[in-house]
Coordinates of C-alpha atoms and ligand atoms in Angstrom, one line a residue:
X1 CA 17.6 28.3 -7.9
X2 CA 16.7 26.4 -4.9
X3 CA 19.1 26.3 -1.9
X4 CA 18.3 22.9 -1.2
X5 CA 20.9 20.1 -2.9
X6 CA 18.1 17.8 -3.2
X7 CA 14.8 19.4 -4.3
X8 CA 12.3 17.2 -1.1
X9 CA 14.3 18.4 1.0
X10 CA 12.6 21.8 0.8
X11 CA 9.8 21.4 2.7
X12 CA 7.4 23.3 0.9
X13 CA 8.0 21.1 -2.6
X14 CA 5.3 19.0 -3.6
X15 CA 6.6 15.8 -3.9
X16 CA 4.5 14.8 -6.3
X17 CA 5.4 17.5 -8.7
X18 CA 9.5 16.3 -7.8
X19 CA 8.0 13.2 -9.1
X20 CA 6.4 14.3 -11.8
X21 CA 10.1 16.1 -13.0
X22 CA 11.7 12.5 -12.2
X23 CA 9.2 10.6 -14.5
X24 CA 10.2 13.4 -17.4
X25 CA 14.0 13.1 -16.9
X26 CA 13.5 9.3 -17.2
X27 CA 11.1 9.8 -20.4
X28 CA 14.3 12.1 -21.8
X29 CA 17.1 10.1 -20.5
X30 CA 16.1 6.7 -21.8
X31 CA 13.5 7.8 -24.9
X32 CA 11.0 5.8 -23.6
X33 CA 7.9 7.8 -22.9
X34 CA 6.0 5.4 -20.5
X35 CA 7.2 2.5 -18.3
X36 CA 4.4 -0.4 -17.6
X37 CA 6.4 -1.9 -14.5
X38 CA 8.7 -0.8 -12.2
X39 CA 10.9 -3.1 -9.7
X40 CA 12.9 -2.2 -7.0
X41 CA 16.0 -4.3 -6.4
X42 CA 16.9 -4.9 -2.8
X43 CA 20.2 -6.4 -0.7
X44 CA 20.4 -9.4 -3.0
X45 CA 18.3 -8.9 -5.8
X46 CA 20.8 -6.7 -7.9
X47 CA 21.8 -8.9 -10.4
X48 CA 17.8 -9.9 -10.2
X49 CA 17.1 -8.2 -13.4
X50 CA 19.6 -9.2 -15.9
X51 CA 17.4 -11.9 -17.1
X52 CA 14.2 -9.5 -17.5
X53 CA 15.1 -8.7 -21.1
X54 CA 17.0 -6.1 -23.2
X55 CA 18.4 -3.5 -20.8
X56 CA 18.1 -0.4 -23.6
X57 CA 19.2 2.6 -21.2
X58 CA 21.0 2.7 -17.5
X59 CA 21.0 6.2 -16.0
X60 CA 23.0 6.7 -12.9
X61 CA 20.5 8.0 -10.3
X62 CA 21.7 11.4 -9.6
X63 CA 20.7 12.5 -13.3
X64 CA 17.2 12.2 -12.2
X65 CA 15.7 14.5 -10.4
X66 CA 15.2 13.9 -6.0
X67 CA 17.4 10.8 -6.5
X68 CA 19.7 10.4 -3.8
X69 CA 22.8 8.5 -4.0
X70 CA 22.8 5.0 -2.2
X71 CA 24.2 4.8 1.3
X72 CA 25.6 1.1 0.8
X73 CA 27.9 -0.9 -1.0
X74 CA 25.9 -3.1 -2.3
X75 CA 22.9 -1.3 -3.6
X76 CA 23.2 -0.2 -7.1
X77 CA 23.1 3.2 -8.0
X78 CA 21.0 3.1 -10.8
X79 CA 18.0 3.0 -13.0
X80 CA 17.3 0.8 -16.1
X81 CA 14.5 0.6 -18.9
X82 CA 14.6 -2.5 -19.9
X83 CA 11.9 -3.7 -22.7
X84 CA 10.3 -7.7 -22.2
X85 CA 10.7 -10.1 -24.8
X86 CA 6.8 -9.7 -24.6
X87 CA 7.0 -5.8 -25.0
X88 CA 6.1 -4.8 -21.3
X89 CA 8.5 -2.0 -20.8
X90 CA 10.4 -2.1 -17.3
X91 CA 11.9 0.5 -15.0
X92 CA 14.4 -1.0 -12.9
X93 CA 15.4 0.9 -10.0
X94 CA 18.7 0.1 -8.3
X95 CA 18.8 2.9 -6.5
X96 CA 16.6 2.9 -3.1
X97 CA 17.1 5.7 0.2
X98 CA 16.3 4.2 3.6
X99 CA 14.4 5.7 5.7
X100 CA 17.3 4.8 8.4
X101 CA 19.6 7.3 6.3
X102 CA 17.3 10.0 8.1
X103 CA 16.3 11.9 5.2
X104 CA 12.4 11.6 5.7
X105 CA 10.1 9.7 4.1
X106 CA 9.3 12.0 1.1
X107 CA 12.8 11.2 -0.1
X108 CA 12.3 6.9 0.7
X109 CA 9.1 6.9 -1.3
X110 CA 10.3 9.1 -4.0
X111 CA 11.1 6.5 -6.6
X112 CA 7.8 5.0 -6.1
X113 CA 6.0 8.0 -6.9
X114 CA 8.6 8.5 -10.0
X115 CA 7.9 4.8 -11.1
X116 CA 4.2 5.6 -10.8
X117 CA 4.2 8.9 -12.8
X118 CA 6.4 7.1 -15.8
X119 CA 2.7 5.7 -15.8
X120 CA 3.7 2.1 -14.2
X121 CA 0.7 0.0 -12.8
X122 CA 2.7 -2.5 -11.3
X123 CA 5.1 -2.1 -8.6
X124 CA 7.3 -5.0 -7.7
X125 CA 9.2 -4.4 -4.5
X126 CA 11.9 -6.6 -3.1
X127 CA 14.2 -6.6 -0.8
X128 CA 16.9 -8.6 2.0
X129 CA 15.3 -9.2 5.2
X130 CA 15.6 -11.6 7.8
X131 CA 13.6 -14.6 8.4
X132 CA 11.4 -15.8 11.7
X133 CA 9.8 -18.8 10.2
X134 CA 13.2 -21.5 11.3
X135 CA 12.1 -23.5 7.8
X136 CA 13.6 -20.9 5.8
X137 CA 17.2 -21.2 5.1
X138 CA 19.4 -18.3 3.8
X139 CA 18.6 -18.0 -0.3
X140 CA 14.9 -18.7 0.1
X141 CA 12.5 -15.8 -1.5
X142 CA 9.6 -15.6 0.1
X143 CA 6.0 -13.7 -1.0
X144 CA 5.1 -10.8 1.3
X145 CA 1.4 -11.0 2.2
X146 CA 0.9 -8.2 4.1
X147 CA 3.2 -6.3 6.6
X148 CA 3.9 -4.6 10.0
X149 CA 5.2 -0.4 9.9
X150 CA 6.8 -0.5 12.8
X151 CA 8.8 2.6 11.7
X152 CA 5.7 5.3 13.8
X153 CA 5.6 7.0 10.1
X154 CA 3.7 7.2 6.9
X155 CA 4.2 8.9 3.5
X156 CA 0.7 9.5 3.1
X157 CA 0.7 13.3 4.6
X158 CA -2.8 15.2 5.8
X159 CA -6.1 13.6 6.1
X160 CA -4.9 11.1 3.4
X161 CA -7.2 7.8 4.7
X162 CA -5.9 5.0 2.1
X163 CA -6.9 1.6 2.7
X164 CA -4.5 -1.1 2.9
X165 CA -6.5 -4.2 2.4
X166 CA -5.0 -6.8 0.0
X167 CA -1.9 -4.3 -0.1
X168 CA 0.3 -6.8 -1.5
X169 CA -2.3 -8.0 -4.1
X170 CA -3.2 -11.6 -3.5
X171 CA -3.7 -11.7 -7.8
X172 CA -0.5 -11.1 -8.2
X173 CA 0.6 -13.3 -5.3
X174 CA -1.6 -16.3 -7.0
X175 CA 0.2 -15.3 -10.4
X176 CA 3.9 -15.7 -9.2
X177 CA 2.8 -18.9 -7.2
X178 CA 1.8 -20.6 -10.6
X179 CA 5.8 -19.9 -11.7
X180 CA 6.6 -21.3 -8.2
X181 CA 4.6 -23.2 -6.0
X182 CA 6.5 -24.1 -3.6
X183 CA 6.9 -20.1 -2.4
X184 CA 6.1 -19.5 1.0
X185 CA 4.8 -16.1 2.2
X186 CA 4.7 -13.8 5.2
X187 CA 4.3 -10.8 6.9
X188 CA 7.4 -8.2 6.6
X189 CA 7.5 -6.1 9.5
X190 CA 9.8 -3.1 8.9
X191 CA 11.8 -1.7 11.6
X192 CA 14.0 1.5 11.3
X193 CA 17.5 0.4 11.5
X194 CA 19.8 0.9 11.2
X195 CA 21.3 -1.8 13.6
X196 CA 19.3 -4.8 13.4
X197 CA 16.7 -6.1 15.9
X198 CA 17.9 -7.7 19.0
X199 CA 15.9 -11.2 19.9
X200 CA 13.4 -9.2 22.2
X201 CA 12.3 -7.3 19.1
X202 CA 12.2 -10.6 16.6
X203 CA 9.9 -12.3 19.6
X204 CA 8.1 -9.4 19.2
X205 CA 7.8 -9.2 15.3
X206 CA 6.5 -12.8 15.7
X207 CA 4.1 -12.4 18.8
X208 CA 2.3 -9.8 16.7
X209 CA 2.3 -11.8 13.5
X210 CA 5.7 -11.3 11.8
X211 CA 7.8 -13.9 9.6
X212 CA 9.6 -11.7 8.1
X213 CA 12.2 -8.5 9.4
X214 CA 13.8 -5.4 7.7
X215 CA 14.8 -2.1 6.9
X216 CA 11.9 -1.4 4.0
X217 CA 9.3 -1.7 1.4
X218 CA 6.4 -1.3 3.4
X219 CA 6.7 2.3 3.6
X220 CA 7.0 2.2 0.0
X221 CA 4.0 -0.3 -0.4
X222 CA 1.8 2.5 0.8
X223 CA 3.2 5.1 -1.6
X224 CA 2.3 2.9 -4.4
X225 CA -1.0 2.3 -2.9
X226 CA -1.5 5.9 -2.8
X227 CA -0.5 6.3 -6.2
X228 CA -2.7 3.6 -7.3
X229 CA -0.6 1.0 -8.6
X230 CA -1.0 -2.7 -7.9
X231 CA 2.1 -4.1 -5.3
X232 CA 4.2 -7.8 -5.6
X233 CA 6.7 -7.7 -2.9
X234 CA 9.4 -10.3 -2.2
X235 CA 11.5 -10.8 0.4
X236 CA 14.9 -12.6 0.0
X237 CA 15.6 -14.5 3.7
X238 CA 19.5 -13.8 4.0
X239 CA 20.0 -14.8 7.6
X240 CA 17.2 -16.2 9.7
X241 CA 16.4 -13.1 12.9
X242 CA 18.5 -11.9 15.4
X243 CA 17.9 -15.1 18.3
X244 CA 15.9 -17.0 16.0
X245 CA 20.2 -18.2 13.9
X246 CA 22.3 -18.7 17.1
X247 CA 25.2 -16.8 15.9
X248 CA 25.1 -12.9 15.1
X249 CA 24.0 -11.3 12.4
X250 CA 26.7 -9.3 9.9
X251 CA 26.3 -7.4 6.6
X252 CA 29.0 -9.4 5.0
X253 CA 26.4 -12.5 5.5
X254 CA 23.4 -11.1 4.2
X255 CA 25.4 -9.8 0.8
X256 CA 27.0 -13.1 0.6
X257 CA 23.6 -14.9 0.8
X258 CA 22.4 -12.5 -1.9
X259 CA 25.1 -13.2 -4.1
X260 CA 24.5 -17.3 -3.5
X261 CA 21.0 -17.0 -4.2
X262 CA 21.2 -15.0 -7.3
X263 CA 20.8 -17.4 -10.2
X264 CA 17.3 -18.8 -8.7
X265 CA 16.3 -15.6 -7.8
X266 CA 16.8 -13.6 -11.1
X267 CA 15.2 -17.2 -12.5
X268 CA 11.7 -16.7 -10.8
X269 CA 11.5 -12.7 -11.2
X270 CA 12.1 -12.4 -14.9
X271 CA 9.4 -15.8 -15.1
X272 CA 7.0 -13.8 -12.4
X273 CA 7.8 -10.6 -14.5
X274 CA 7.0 -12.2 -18.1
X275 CA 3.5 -13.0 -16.5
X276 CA 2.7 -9.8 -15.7
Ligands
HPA301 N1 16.9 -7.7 10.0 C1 16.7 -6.5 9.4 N2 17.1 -6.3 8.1 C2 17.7 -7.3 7.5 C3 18.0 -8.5 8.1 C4 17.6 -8.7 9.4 O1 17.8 -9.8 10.1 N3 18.7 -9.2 7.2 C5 18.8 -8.5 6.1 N4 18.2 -7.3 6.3

């Protein structure tokens, strides 16, 4: 028996193999053998999936193997199969680590390698960030087109070259734009938290091309690139960034513009979903 309490945390575990276990306690837990797409729900998004289609199983996320719990109120603890009305089968994962928890970036990109080995193809990956672009009120969901790891780290791990081109696939970008063409898109530059940026750091985020700032996905973006699957990322705009909104930022703001937004959000992602 391992001495570790979570299984990545022993450093010589291949975390693809912890994956690997994930994907087959999923395949036990919800008697679904293979998922087709998974979706991560961010600050926001939780209720996002209700109107996906019939949620069959919900497994709390410490029954599955390298799981951690969640740090926050406000991020759901849990993982869903839920099956389309057009029969694409969904893993719904409620349950993301930080990487500003601090328990490295094999554990953050964990579910994204699990998603992947349940054999998904599509990874949808959405989240609360700030906004840059002053158009953008709180609610709006915008497309991520690309983004900016300012974090200094990477999942990849060796001599692991993966190109990043088209990371957040423009196909799929076109696809939810015919659901909603009025969505805007930008690029997500991820910082490590856990505090949020001061207004030096947002001019920054936009000098170098940012519209959009937070706490994740693009770390997770190149796991599923790695893993070969094809990545949709949205980012829900629950505050505009620190100096761009005059008044400060708070955590009870961004849930409370989550919760506001949630009808038209879960609208488009079950329509952008069903298209898939
Ligand atoms: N910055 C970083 N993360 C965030 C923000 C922000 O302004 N809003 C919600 N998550």
């Amino acid at each position: 028996m391992s001495s570790y309490s979570n299984p990545l945390d022993d450093p010589a575990a291949d975390p693809f193999e912890v994956a690997a276990r994930a994907a087959s306690d999923i395949a036990r837990l919800t008697g679904v053998p293979q998922h087709d797409i998974a979706l991560t729900l961010g600050s926001g998004w939780g209720k996002a999936a209700d109107l996906l289609g019939e949620t069959t199983t919900t497994i709390p996320a410490t029954e599955v193997t390298g799981f951690s719990r969640p740090a926050l109120a406000g991020h759901v603890g849990s993982l869903r199969s839920i099956l389309t009305p057009g029969g694409t089968r969904v893993l719904v994962i409620g349950a993301r680590t930080h990487y500003y928890e601090g328990h490295g970036v094999r554990r953050v990109v964990h579910s994204v390698r699990t998603a992947a080995a349940t054999g998904a193809k599509t990874m949808v990956l959405t989240n609360g960030a700030g906004g840059i672009k002053e158009t953008w009120t709180p609610g709006t969901p915008v497309l991520i087109s690309d983004h900016i790891n300012l974090t200094a780290d990477s999942p990849l791990e060796g001599a692991t070259f993966i190109d990043l081109t088209d990371l957040y696939s423009s196909r799929l970008r076109d696809l939810a734009r015919t659901i909603d063409p009025s969505l805007d898109e930008g690029v997500y530059c991820q910082f490590r938290g856990p505090h949020y940026e001061t207004p030096a750091e947002v001019q920054m985020a936009k000098t170098i091309g940012g519209h959009i700032v937070g706490m994740s996905t693009a770390l997770e973006a190149i796991a599923a690139r790695e893993a070969g699957m094809e990545v949709l990322g949205f980012s829900l705009i629950t505050n505009l960034a620190a100096g761009i909104q005059t008044t400060p930022l708070s955590h009870q703001e961004v849930l409370e513009a989550g919760q506001a937004a949630e009808p038209v959000i879960s609208d488009l992602l079950a329509r952008v979903i069903g298209t898939l």
